[in-house]
Amino acid sequence: MKRSGPLFTLLAGLLLALFMLSLNVTSGTRSTSTGSESSGDVVSASPTPTASPPSGKPSASPSPSPSKTAVPNADYAGRTDDDSSAIAVTLRDGKAVAYFCDGKDQESWLKGDVKADGSMRLTGQNGNVLTGELKGKRIRGTVDMGQRKYGFTADKAVKPSGLYRATATVRGAEVDGGWIVLPSGQQVGILNRAGKPSPAPRIDPETGAVTVDGQKLTAKPVTP
């Protein structure tokens, strides 16, 4: 009986130690499991990264190239360099009509385009060509009449100066007259009766009135 007491006490202590050891192992396992679950929750809750907008300033749209200004509408009149003939040019919306006339029997109507820089090449019948350039208030150029070229200068004209024309049937004949009224008031023109040229009668520059073979006609400003 004396030996069973200490043995019982030793056994009781061993059982208590085993119980405490199993308790510690169980607590460690739960802590580890809980920590793993917490870590998993954090990872799954992380937001998906989004693409950031491109850095730098947006590229500017290319500016349209400035358009060239068209030559202004105007009338020009002047004489050839040798003072033998007159020339008149009318510009409207990038188009031009010109009349070359010596007041006797040589004339030419010419037409064409005017470029934005003021240069022009106008053509007429029989291969006649006017080449000119507008600079400021003056057109300088040449008229090629086939057998001869004429240099000319035509200054900006103010009404009633300018270019006029009248067409009609007078006493059964087709009449076609052209007139250049110079800034000085001088008139140079040719009147064709059935294709036969002669010096044109004077017109009233204010109204364009003119009498041809006893019949009253009206010469009107010429535009392209």
PDB file of C-alpha atoms in Angstrom:
ATOM      1  CA  MET A   1       0.000   0.000   0.000  1.00  0.00           C
ATOM      2  CA  LYS A   2       2.816   2.438   0.663  1.00  0.00           C
ATOM      3  CA  ARG A   3       4.346   1.804  -2.861  1.00  0.00           C
ATOM      4  CA  SER A   4       1.033   2.255  -4.777  1.00  0.00           C
ATOM      5  CA  GLY A   5       0.667   5.910  -3.610  1.00  0.00           C
ATOM      6  CA  PRO A   6       3.733   7.335  -5.330  1.00  0.00           C
ATOM      7  CA  LEU A   7       3.053   5.229  -8.413  1.00  0.00           C
ATOM      8  CA  PHE A   8      -0.452   6.567  -8.643  1.00  0.00           C
ATOM      9  CA  THR A   9       0.785  10.087  -8.301  1.00  0.00           C
ATOM     10  CA  LEU A  10       3.336   9.551 -11.086  1.00  0.00           C
ATOM     11  CA  LEU A  11       0.667   8.130 -13.374  1.00  0.00           C
ATOM     12  CA  ALA A  12      -1.641  11.023 -12.700  1.00  0.00           C
ATOM     13  CA  GLY A  13       1.129  13.499 -13.553  1.00  0.00           C
ATOM     14  CA  LEU A  14       1.910  11.669 -16.792  1.00  0.00           C
ATOM     15  CA  LEU A  15      -1.737  11.771 -17.862  1.00  0.00           C
ATOM     16  CA  LEU A  16      -1.901  15.491 -17.101  1.00  0.00           C
ATOM     17  CA  ALA A  17       1.232  16.108 -19.178  1.00  0.00           C
ATOM     18  CA  LEU A  18      -0.202  14.157 -22.119  1.00  0.00           C
ATOM     19  CA  PHE A  19      -3.447  16.150 -21.915  1.00  0.00           C
ATOM     20  CA  MET A  20      -1.622  19.482 -21.913  1.00  0.00           C
ATOM     21  CA  LEU A  21       0.545  18.389 -24.839  1.00  0.00           C
ATOM     22  CA  SER A  22      -2.461  17.365 -26.936  1.00  0.00           C
ATOM     23  CA  LEU A  23      -4.149  20.668 -26.086  1.00  0.00           C
ATOM     24  CA  ASN A  24      -1.138  22.681 -27.295  1.00  0.00           C
ATOM     25  CA  VAL A  25      -0.930  20.724 -30.567  1.00  0.00           C
ATOM     26  CA  THR A  26      -4.636  21.298 -31.270  1.00  0.00           C
ATOM     27  CA  SER A  27      -4.367  25.083 -30.630  1.00  0.00           C
ATOM     28  CA  GLY A  28      -1.340  25.409 -32.951  1.00  0.00           C
ATOM     29  CA  THR A  29      -3.152  23.604 -35.773  1.00  0.00           C
ATOM     30  CA  ARG A  30      -6.191  25.873 -35.526  1.00  0.00           C
ATOM     31  CA  SER A  31      -4.027  29.006 -35.462  1.00  0.00           C
ATOM     32  CA  THR A  32      -2.161  27.871 -38.559  1.00  0.00           C
ATOM     33  CA  SER A  33      -5.394  27.029 -40.362  1.00  0.00           C
ATOM     34  CA  THR A  34      -6.949  30.367 -39.417  1.00  0.00           C
ATOM     35  CA  GLY A  35      -3.871  32.252 -40.572  1.00  0.00           C
ATOM     36  CA  SER A  36      -3.964  30.496 -43.955  1.00  0.00           C
ATOM     37  CA  GLU A  37      -7.633  31.340 -44.476  1.00  0.00           C
ATOM     38  CA  SER A  38      -7.008  34.987 -43.566  1.00  0.00           C
ATOM     39  CA  SER A  39      -4.145  35.163 -46.013  1.00  0.00           C
ATOM     40  CA  GLY A  40      -6.327  33.675 -48.763  1.00  0.00           C
ATOM     41  CA  ASP A  41      -9.095  36.204 -48.089  1.00  0.00           C
ATOM     42  CA  VAL A  42      -6.638  39.117 -48.501  1.00  0.00           C
ATOM     43  CA  VAL A  43      -5.332  37.826 -51.837  1.00  0.00           C
ATOM     44  CA  SER A  44      -8.787  37.252 -53.301  1.00  0.00           C
ATOM     45  CA  ALA A  45      -9.917  40.733 -52.272  1.00  0.00           C
ATOM     46  CA  SER A  46      -7.113  42.519 -54.118  1.00  0.00           C
ATOM     47  CA  PRO A  47      -8.485  44.690 -57.004  1.00  0.00           C
ATOM     48  CA  THR A  48      -7.500  43.905 -60.595  1.00  0.00           C
ATOM     49  CA  PRO A  49      -5.037  46.543 -61.821  1.00  0.00           C
ATOM     50  CA  THR A  50      -6.445  48.820 -64.530  1.00  0.00           C
ATOM     51  CA  ALA A  51      -4.520  50.350 -67.403  1.00  0.00           C
ATOM     52  CA  SER A  52      -3.593  53.944 -66.812  1.00  0.00           C
ATOM     53  CA  PRO A  53      -4.296  56.488 -69.561  1.00  0.00           C
ATOM     54  CA  PRO A  54      -1.376  57.204 -71.895  1.00  0.00           C
ATOM     55  CA  SER A  55       0.866  59.941 -70.669  1.00  0.00           C
ATOM     56  CA  GLY A  56       1.841  62.994 -72.676  1.00  0.00           C
ATOM     57  CA  LYS A  57      -0.113  65.754 -74.429  1.00  0.00           C
ATOM     58  CA  PRO A  58      -2.613  64.794 -77.144  1.00  0.00           C
ATOM     59  CA  SER A  59      -1.294  65.366 -80.631  1.00  0.00           C
ATOM     60  CA  ALA A  60      -2.644  68.512 -82.174  1.00  0.00           C
ATOM     61  CA  SER A  61      -4.623  68.249 -85.416  1.00  0.00           C
ATOM     62  CA  PRO A  62      -2.705  69.575 -88.417  1.00  0.00           C
ATOM     63  CA  SER A  63      -3.726  73.101 -89.322  1.00  0.00           C
ATOM     64  CA  PRO A  64      -5.142  73.510 -92.813  1.00  0.00           C
ATOM     65  CA  SER A  65      -2.864  75.308 -95.214  1.00  0.00           C
ATOM     66  CA  PRO A  66      -3.963  78.862 -95.770  1.00  0.00           C
ATOM     67  CA  SER A  67      -5.739  79.320 -98.993  1.00  0.00           C
ATOM     68  CA  LYS A  68      -4.529  81.940-101.448  1.00  0.00           C
ATOM     69  CA  THR A  69      -6.766  84.968-101.953  1.00  0.00           C
ATOM     70  CA  ALA A  70      -8.237  85.272-105.442  1.00  0.00           C
ATOM     71  CA  VAL A  71      -7.457  88.377-107.457  1.00  0.00           C
ATOM     72  CA  PRO A  72     -10.097  91.109-106.966  1.00  0.00           C
ATOM     73  CA  ASN A  73     -12.678  91.913-109.617  1.00  0.00           C
ATOM     74  CA  ALA A  74     -11.635  95.017-111.554  1.00  0.00           C
ATOM     75  CA  ASP A  75     -11.219  96.618-114.978  1.00  0.00           C
ATOM     76  CA  TYR A  76      -7.905  97.649-116.554  1.00  0.00           C
ATOM     77  CA  ALA A  77      -7.165  99.748-119.613  1.00  0.00           C
ATOM     78  CA  GLY A  78      -4.031 101.083-121.273  1.00  0.00           C
ATOM     79  CA  ARG A  79      -1.907 101.230-124.376  1.00  0.00           C
ATOM     80  CA  THR A  80       0.826  99.211-126.021  1.00  0.00           C
ATOM     81  CA  ASP A  81       4.420 100.221-125.441  1.00  0.00           C
ATOM     82  CA  ASP A  82       4.703 101.616-128.988  1.00  0.00           C
ATOM     83  CA  ASP A  83       1.448 103.592-128.478  1.00  0.00           C
ATOM     84  CA  SER A  84      -0.026 102.069-131.644  1.00  0.00           C
ATOM     85  CA  SER A  85      -2.897 100.179-130.009  1.00  0.00           C
ATOM     86  CA  ALA A  86      -5.033  99.953-126.894  1.00  0.00           C
ATOM     87  CA  ILE A  87      -5.725  97.052-124.529  1.00  0.00           C
ATOM     88  CA  ALA A  88      -8.462  96.476-121.952  1.00  0.00           C
ATOM     89  CA  VAL A  89      -8.778  93.585-119.479  1.00  0.00           C
ATOM     90  CA  THR A  90     -11.747  92.752-117.252  1.00  0.00           C
ATOM     91  CA  LEU A  91     -11.334  90.378-114.272  1.00  0.00           C
ATOM     92  CA  ARG A  92     -14.282  88.629-112.640  1.00  0.00           C
ATOM     93  CA  ASP A  93     -14.122  85.692-110.196  1.00  0.00           C
ATOM     94  CA  GLY A  94     -10.818  84.329-111.485  1.00  0.00           C
ATOM     95  CA  LYS A  95     -11.784  84.735-115.153  1.00  0.00           C
ATOM     96  CA  ALA A  96     -10.588  87.347-117.627  1.00  0.00           C
ATOM     97  CA  VAL A  97     -11.638  88.791-120.972  1.00  0.00           C
ATOM     98  CA  ALA A  98      -9.417  91.166-122.936  1.00  0.00           C
ATOM     99  CA  TYR A  99      -9.681  93.237-126.096  1.00  0.00           C
ATOM    100  CA  PHE A 100      -6.755  94.362-128.233  1.00  0.00           C
ATOM    101  CA  CYS A 101      -7.512  97.042-130.804  1.00  0.00           C
ATOM    102  CA  ASP A 102      -5.574  99.458-133.011  1.00  0.00           C
ATOM    103  CA  GLY A 103      -8.697 101.492-133.885  1.00  0.00           C
ATOM    104  CA  LYS A 104      -8.353 100.724-137.599  1.00  0.00           C
ATOM    105  CA  ASP A 105      -8.507  97.127-138.735  1.00  0.00           C
ATOM    106  CA  GLN A 106      -6.647  94.955-136.231  1.00  0.00           C
ATOM    107  CA  GLU A 107      -8.377  93.549-133.150  1.00  0.00           C
ATOM    108  CA  SER A 108      -8.620  90.434-130.989  1.00  0.00           C
ATOM    109  CA  TRP A 109     -10.921  89.211-128.215  1.00  0.00           C
ATOM    110  CA  LEU A 110      -9.152  86.927-125.730  1.00  0.00           C
ATOM    111  CA  LYS A 111     -10.342  84.889-122.739  1.00  0.00           C
ATOM    112  CA  GLY A 112      -8.883  82.668-119.997  1.00  0.00           C
ATOM    113  CA  ASP A 113      -8.258  82.089-116.311  1.00  0.00           C
ATOM    114  CA  VAL A 114      -6.389  84.244-113.818  1.00  0.00           C
ATOM    115  CA  LYS A 115      -4.237  82.475-111.239  1.00  0.00           C
ATOM    116  CA  ALA A 116      -4.146  83.460-107.574  1.00  0.00           C
ATOM    117  CA  ASP A 117      -0.732  85.087-108.064  1.00  0.00           C
ATOM    118  CA  GLY A 118      -2.196  87.407-110.726  1.00  0.00           C
ATOM    119  CA  SER A 119      -0.656  85.702-113.752  1.00  0.00           C
ATOM    120  CA  MET A 120      -2.811  84.976-116.804  1.00  0.00           C
ATOM    121  CA  ARG A 121      -2.644  83.454-120.268  1.00  0.00           C
ATOM    122  CA  LEU A 122      -5.598  84.425-122.446  1.00  0.00           C
ATOM    123  CA  THR A 123      -6.246  83.033-125.914  1.00  0.00           C
ATOM    124  CA  GLY A 124      -8.237  84.246-128.908  1.00  0.00           C
ATOM    125  CA  GLN A 125      -8.934  83.359-132.510  1.00  0.00           C
ATOM    126  CA  ASN A 126      -6.148  82.798-135.023  1.00  0.00           C
ATOM    127  CA  GLY A 127      -3.791  81.694-132.236  1.00  0.00           C
ATOM    128  CA  ASN A 128      -3.579  85.136-130.608  1.00  0.00           C
ATOM    129  CA  VAL A 129      -2.271  85.021-127.028  1.00  0.00           C
ATOM    130  CA  LEU A 130      -2.139  87.559-124.208  1.00  0.00           C
ATOM    131  CA  THR A 131       0.314  86.839-121.401  1.00  0.00           C
ATOM    132  CA  GLY A 132       0.238  89.144-118.408  1.00  0.00           C
ATOM    133  CA  GLU A 133       0.617  89.553-114.678  1.00  0.00           C
ATOM    134  CA  LEU A 134      -1.312  91.707-112.253  1.00  0.00           C
ATOM    135  CA  LYS A 135       0.843  93.543-109.727  1.00  0.00           C
ATOM    136  CA  GLY A 136      -0.850  96.065-107.496  1.00  0.00           C
ATOM    137  CA  LYS A 137      -3.141  98.178-109.701  1.00  0.00           C
ATOM    138  CA  ARG A 138      -1.454  97.416-113.025  1.00  0.00           C
ATOM    139  CA  ILE A 139      -1.249  94.598-115.553  1.00  0.00           C
ATOM    140  CA  ARG A 140       1.977  94.239-117.529  1.00  0.00           C
ATOM    141  CA  GLY A 141       2.297  91.799-120.390  1.00  0.00           C
ATOM    142  CA  THR A 142       2.422  91.095-124.125  1.00  0.00           C
ATOM    143  CA  VAL A 143      -0.091  90.367-126.865  1.00  0.00           C
ATOM    144  CA  ASP A 144       1.065  87.996-129.592  1.00  0.00           C
ATOM    145  CA  MET A 145      -0.893  88.777-132.783  1.00  0.00           C
ATOM    146  CA  GLY A 146       0.971  86.185-134.821  1.00  0.00           C
ATOM    147  CA  GLN A 147       3.087  88.403-137.019  1.00  0.00           C
ATOM    148  CA  ARG A 148       3.990  90.754-134.186  1.00  0.00           C
ATOM    149  CA  LYS A 149       4.128  90.972-130.398  1.00  0.00           C
ATOM    150  CA  TYR A 150       3.053  94.057-128.473  1.00  0.00           C
ATOM    151  CA  GLY A 151       4.121  94.876-124.955  1.00  0.00           C
ATOM    152  CA  PHE A 152       1.483  96.746-122.945  1.00  0.00           C
ATOM    153  CA  THR A 153       0.626  98.339-119.622  1.00  0.00           C
ATOM    154  CA  ALA A 154      -2.989  98.515-118.397  1.00  0.00           C
ATOM    155  CA  ASP A 155      -3.820 100.490-115.270  1.00  0.00           C
ATOM    156  CA  LYS A 156      -6.865  99.966-113.086  1.00  0.00           C
ATOM    157  CA  ALA A 157      -9.809 101.769-114.660  1.00  0.00           C
ATOM    158  CA  VAL A 158     -12.689 103.539-112.978  1.00  0.00           C
ATOM    159  CA  LYS A 159     -16.055 103.777-114.718  1.00  0.00           C
ATOM    160  CA  PRO A 160     -16.820 104.958-117.307  1.00  0.00           C
ATOM    161  CA  SER A 161     -13.353 103.801-118.405  1.00  0.00           C
ATOM    162  CA  GLY A 162     -13.212 100.145-119.414  1.00  0.00           C
ATOM    163  CA  LEU A 163     -14.316  97.696-122.088  1.00  0.00           C
ATOM    164  CA  TYR A 164     -17.617  97.871-124.059  1.00  0.00           C
ATOM    165  CA  ARG A 165     -19.251  95.874-126.826  1.00  0.00           C
ATOM    166  CA  ALA A 166     -22.394  96.072-128.972  1.00  0.00           C
ATOM    167  CA  THR A 167     -23.818  93.477-131.377  1.00  0.00           C
ATOM    168  CA  ALA A 168     -26.925  93.882-133.514  1.00  0.00           C
ATOM    169  CA  THR A 169     -28.377  93.537-136.994  1.00  0.00           C
ATOM    170  CA  VAL A 170     -28.448  96.865-138.826  1.00  0.00           C
ATOM    171  CA  ARG A 171     -30.037  97.079-142.296  1.00  0.00           C
ATOM    172  CA  GLY A 172     -29.650  93.312-142.739  1.00  0.00           C
ATOM    173  CA  ALA A 173     -25.968  93.230-141.772  1.00  0.00           C
ATOM    174  CA  GLU A 174     -24.464  91.758-138.630  1.00  0.00           C
ATOM    175  CA  VAL A 175     -22.752  94.495-136.650  1.00  0.00           C
ATOM    176  CA  ASP A 176     -20.182  93.845-133.938  1.00  0.00           C
ATOM    177  CA  GLY A 177     -18.401  96.722-132.265  1.00  0.00           C
ATOM    178  CA  GLY A 178     -15.761  96.847-129.542  1.00  0.00           C
ATOM    179  CA  TRP A 179     -14.627  99.925-127.601  1.00  0.00           C
ATOM    180  CA  ILE A 180     -11.875 100.669-125.122  1.00  0.00           C
ATOM    181  CA  VAL A 181     -12.433 103.805-123.059  1.00  0.00           C
ATOM    182  CA  LEU A 182      -9.106 104.886-121.577  1.00  0.00           C
ATOM    183  CA  PRO A 183      -8.744 106.737-118.252  1.00  0.00           C
ATOM    184  CA  SER A 184      -7.868 109.849-120.274  1.00  0.00           C
ATOM    185  CA  GLY A 185     -11.290 109.706-121.949  1.00  0.00           C
ATOM    186  CA  GLN A 186      -9.861 108.653-125.309  1.00  0.00           C
ATOM    187  CA  GLN A 187     -11.770 105.924-127.118  1.00  0.00           C
ATOM    188  CA  VAL A 188     -10.286 103.246-129.373  1.00  0.00           C
ATOM    189  CA  GLY A 189     -12.596 100.832-131.179  1.00  0.00           C
ATOM    190  CA  ILE A 190     -13.464  98.864-134.285  1.00  0.00           C
ATOM    191  CA  LEU A 191     -16.884  98.272-135.809  1.00  0.00           C
ATOM    192  CA  ASN A 192     -17.327  95.157-137.962  1.00  0.00           C
ATOM    193  CA  ARG A 193     -20.110  95.266-140.569  1.00  0.00           C
ATOM    194  CA  ALA A 194     -20.603  91.801-141.999  1.00  0.00           C
ATOM    195  CA  GLY A 195     -16.997  90.996-141.042  1.00  0.00           C
ATOM    196  CA  LYS A 196     -15.479  94.170-142.523  1.00  0.00           C
ATOM    197  CA  PRO A 197     -13.600  96.231-139.894  1.00  0.00           C
ATOM    198  CA  SER A 198     -13.571 100.023-139.716  1.00  0.00           C
ATOM    199  CA  PRO A 199     -13.008 102.635-136.984  1.00  0.00           C
ATOM    200  CA  ALA A 200     -15.917 102.588-134.532  1.00  0.00           C
ATOM    201  CA  PRO A 201     -18.066 105.673-133.924  1.00  0.00           C
ATOM    202  CA  ARG A 202     -17.822 107.279-130.526  1.00  0.00           C
ATOM    203  CA  ILE A 203     -20.069 106.004-127.722  1.00  0.00           C
ATOM    204  CA  ASP A 204     -21.496 107.899-124.795  1.00  0.00           C
ATOM    205  CA  PRO A 205     -19.374 106.399-121.968  1.00  0.00           C
ATOM    206  CA  GLU A 206     -22.020 107.215-119.367  1.00  0.00           C
ATOM    207  CA  THR A 207     -24.854 105.358-121.089  1.00  0.00           C
ATOM    208  CA  GLY A 208     -23.115 103.332-123.843  1.00  0.00           C
ATOM    209  CA  ALA A 209     -25.380 104.883-126.489  1.00  0.00           C
ATOM    210  CA  VAL A 210     -24.044 104.833-130.043  1.00  0.00           C
ATOM    211  CA  THR A 211     -25.558 105.396-133.489  1.00  0.00           C
ATOM    212  CA  VAL A 212     -24.618 102.984-136.300  1.00  0.00           C
ATOM    213  CA  ASP A 213     -25.879 103.688-139.807  1.00  0.00           C
ATOM    214  CA  GLY A 214     -28.753 105.701-138.389  1.00  0.00           C
ATOM    215  CA  GLN A 215     -29.764 103.052-135.852  1.00  0.00           C
ATOM    216  CA  LYS A 216     -29.297 103.594-132.144  1.00  0.00           C
ATOM    217  CA  LEU A 217     -27.491 100.838-130.247  1.00  0.00           C
ATOM    218  CA  THR A 218     -26.234 100.416-126.697  1.00  0.00           C
ATOM    219  CA  ALA A 219     -22.677  99.301-125.998  1.00  0.00           C
ATOM    220  CA  LYS A 220     -22.537  97.389-122.712  1.00  0.00           C
ATOM    221  CA  PRO A 221     -19.628  96.680-120.332  1.00  0.00           C
ATOM    222  CA  VAL A 222     -17.962  93.362-121.137  1.00  0.00           C
ATOM    223  CA  THR A 223     -17.421  90.712-118.442  1.00  0.00           C
ATOM    224  CA  PRO A 224     -16.068  87.127-118.691  1.00  0.00           C
TER     225      PRO A 224
END
